[in-house]
Short mmCIF file of C-alpha atoms in Angstrom, two decimals:
data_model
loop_
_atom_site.label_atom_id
_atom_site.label_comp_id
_atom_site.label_asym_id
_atom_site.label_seq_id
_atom_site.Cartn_x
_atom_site.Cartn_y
_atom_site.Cartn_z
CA UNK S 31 8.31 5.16 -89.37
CA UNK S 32 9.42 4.17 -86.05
CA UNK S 33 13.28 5.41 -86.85
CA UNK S 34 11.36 8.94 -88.08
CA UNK S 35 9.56 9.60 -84.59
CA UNK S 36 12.73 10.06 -82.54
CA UNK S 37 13.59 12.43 -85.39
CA UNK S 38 11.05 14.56 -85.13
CA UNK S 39 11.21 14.60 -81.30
CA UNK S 40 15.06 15.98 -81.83
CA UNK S 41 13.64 18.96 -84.24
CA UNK S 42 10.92 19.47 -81.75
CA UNK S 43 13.80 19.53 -78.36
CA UNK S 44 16.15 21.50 -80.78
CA UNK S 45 13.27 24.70 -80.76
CA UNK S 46 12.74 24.36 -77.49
CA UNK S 47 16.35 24.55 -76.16
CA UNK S 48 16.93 27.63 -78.80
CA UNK S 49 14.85 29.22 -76.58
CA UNK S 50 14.98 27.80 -72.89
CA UNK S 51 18.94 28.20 -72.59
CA UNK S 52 20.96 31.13 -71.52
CA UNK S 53 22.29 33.30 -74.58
CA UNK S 54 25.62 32.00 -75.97
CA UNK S 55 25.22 28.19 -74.76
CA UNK S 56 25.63 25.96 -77.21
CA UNK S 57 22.44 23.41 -77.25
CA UNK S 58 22.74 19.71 -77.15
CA UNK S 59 24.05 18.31 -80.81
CA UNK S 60 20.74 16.06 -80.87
CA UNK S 61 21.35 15.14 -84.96
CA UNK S 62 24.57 13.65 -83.42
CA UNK S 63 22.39 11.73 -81.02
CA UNK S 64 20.29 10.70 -83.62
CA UNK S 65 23.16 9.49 -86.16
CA UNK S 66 24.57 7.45 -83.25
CA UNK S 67 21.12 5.40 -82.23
CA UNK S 68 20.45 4.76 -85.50
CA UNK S 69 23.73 3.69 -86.10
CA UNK S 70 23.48 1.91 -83.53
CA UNK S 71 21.46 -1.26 -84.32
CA UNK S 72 22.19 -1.16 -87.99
CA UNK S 73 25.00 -2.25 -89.90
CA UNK S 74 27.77 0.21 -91.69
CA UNK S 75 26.24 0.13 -95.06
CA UNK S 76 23.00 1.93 -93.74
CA UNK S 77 24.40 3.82 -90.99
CA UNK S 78 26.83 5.84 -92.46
CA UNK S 79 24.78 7.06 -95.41
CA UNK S 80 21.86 7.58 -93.11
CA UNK S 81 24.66 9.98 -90.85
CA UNK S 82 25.84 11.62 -93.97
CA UNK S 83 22.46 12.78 -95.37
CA UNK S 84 21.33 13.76 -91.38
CA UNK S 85 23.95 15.91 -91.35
CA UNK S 86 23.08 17.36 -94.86
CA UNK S 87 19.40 18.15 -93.36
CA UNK S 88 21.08 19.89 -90.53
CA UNK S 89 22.63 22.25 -93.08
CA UNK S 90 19.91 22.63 -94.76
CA UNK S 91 17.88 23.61 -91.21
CA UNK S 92 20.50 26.75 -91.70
CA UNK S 93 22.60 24.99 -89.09
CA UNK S 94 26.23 25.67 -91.19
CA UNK S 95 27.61 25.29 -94.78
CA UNK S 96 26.38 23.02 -96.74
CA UNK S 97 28.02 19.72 -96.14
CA UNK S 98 29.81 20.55 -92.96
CA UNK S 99 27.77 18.71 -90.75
CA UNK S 100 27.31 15.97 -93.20
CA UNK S 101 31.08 14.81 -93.10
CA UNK S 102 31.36 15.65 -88.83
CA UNK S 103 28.04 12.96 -88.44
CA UNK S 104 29.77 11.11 -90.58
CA UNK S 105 32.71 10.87 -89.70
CA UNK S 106 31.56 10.77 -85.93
CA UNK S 107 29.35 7.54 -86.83
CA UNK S 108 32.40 6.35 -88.54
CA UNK S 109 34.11 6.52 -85.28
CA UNK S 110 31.48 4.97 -82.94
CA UNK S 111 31.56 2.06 -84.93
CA UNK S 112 35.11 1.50 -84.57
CA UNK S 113 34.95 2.10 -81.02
CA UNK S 114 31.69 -0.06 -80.24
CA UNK S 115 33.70 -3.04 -81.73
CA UNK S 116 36.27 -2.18 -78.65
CA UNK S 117 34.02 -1.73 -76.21
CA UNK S 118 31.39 -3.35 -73.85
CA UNK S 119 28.19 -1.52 -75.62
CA UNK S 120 25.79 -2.40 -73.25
CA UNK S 121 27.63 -0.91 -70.36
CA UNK S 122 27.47 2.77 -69.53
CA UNK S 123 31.22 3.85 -69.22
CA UNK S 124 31.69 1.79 -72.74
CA UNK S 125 28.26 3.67 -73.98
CA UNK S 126 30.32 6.97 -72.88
CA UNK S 127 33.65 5.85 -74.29
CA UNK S 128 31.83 5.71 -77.67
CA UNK S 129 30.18 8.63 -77.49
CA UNK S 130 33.69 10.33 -76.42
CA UNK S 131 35.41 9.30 -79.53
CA UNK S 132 32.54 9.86 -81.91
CA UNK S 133 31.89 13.14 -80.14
CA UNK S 134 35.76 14.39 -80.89
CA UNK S 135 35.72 12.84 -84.59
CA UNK S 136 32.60 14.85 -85.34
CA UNK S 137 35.05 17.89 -84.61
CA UNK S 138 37.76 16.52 -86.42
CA UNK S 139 35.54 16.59 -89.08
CA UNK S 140 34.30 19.89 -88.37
CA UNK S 141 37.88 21.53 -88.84
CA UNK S 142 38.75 19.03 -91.77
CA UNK S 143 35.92 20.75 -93.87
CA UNK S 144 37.47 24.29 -92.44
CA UNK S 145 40.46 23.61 -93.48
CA UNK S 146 39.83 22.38 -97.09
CA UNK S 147 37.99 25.74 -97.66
CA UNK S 148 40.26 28.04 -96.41
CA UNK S 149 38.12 29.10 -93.49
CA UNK S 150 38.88 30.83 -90.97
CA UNK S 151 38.54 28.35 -87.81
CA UNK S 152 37.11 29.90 -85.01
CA UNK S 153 38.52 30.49 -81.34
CA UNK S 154 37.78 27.04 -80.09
CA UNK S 155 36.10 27.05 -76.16
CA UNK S 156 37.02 24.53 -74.60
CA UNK S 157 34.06 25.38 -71.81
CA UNK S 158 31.51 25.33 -74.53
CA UNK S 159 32.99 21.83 -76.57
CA UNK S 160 32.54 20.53 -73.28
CA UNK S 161 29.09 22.25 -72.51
CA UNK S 162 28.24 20.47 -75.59
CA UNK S 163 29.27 17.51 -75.21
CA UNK S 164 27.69 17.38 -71.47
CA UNK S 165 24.19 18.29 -72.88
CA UNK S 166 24.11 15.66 -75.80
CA UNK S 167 25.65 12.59 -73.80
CA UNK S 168 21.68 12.31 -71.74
CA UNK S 169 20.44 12.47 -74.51
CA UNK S 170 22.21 9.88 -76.66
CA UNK S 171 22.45 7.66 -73.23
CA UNK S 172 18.39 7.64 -73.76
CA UNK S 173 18.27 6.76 -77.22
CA UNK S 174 20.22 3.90 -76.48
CA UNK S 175 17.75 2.62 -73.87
CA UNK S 176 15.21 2.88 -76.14
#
């Protein structure tokens, strides 16, 4: 229950960006947030499942195709496990450095799932993967603290 609450805070924050930020700003990735704390403080075997199936609930929100999220939080909690072994995790520039390469697997994964179905990618912003990125990082940075 205690793993659930932050949950619902992130579906709560998610409605309220939607409609506090400027049109065409991409909100904070907060089910990426989520994947990472619980990832976090739990081993592999429970983390990335618990990613995978996150992300499928954020297609299922109407968020993207079905399963496209589900292999970017995976593969980004994938990645912040590799890079919290490498790491200091209790310092903020290591917190960040993990966050970094999860951040950038998530849109590996992304394009990987593009790419297998013949999609069309689309122009990638570099302002808005950074505007992104910029608006999650507080966000994760908090979860961790918690």
């Amino acid at each position: 229950m205690r793993a659930l609450l932050p949950l619902l805070g992130a579906l709560f924050l998610l409605g309220l960006f939607a409609t506090l930020l400027p049109e065409g700003w991409p909100g904070p990735d907060l089910f990426l947030a989520y994947a990472l704390w619980y990832a976090g403080a739990r081993p592999y075997f429970l983390g990335l499942p618990v990613a995978f199936a996150l992300g499928l609930l954020q297609d299922l929100l109407g968020f993207g195709l079905l399963g496209l999220h589900g292999v970017g939080l995976l593969m980004a909690t994938y990645a912040h496990y590799a890079a919290s072994r490498r790491v200091v995790a209790g310092e903020a520039l290591g917190m960040g450095l993990a966050f970094l390469y999860a951040f950038l697997a998530k849109w590996a994964g992304y394009f990987l799932v593009a790419y297998w179905l013949r999609l069309e990618p689309p122009p990638l912003a570099l302002g808005s993967l950074l505007l992104e990125g910029a608006l999650t990082l507080p966000f994760y940075l908090l979860l961790r603290r918690l």
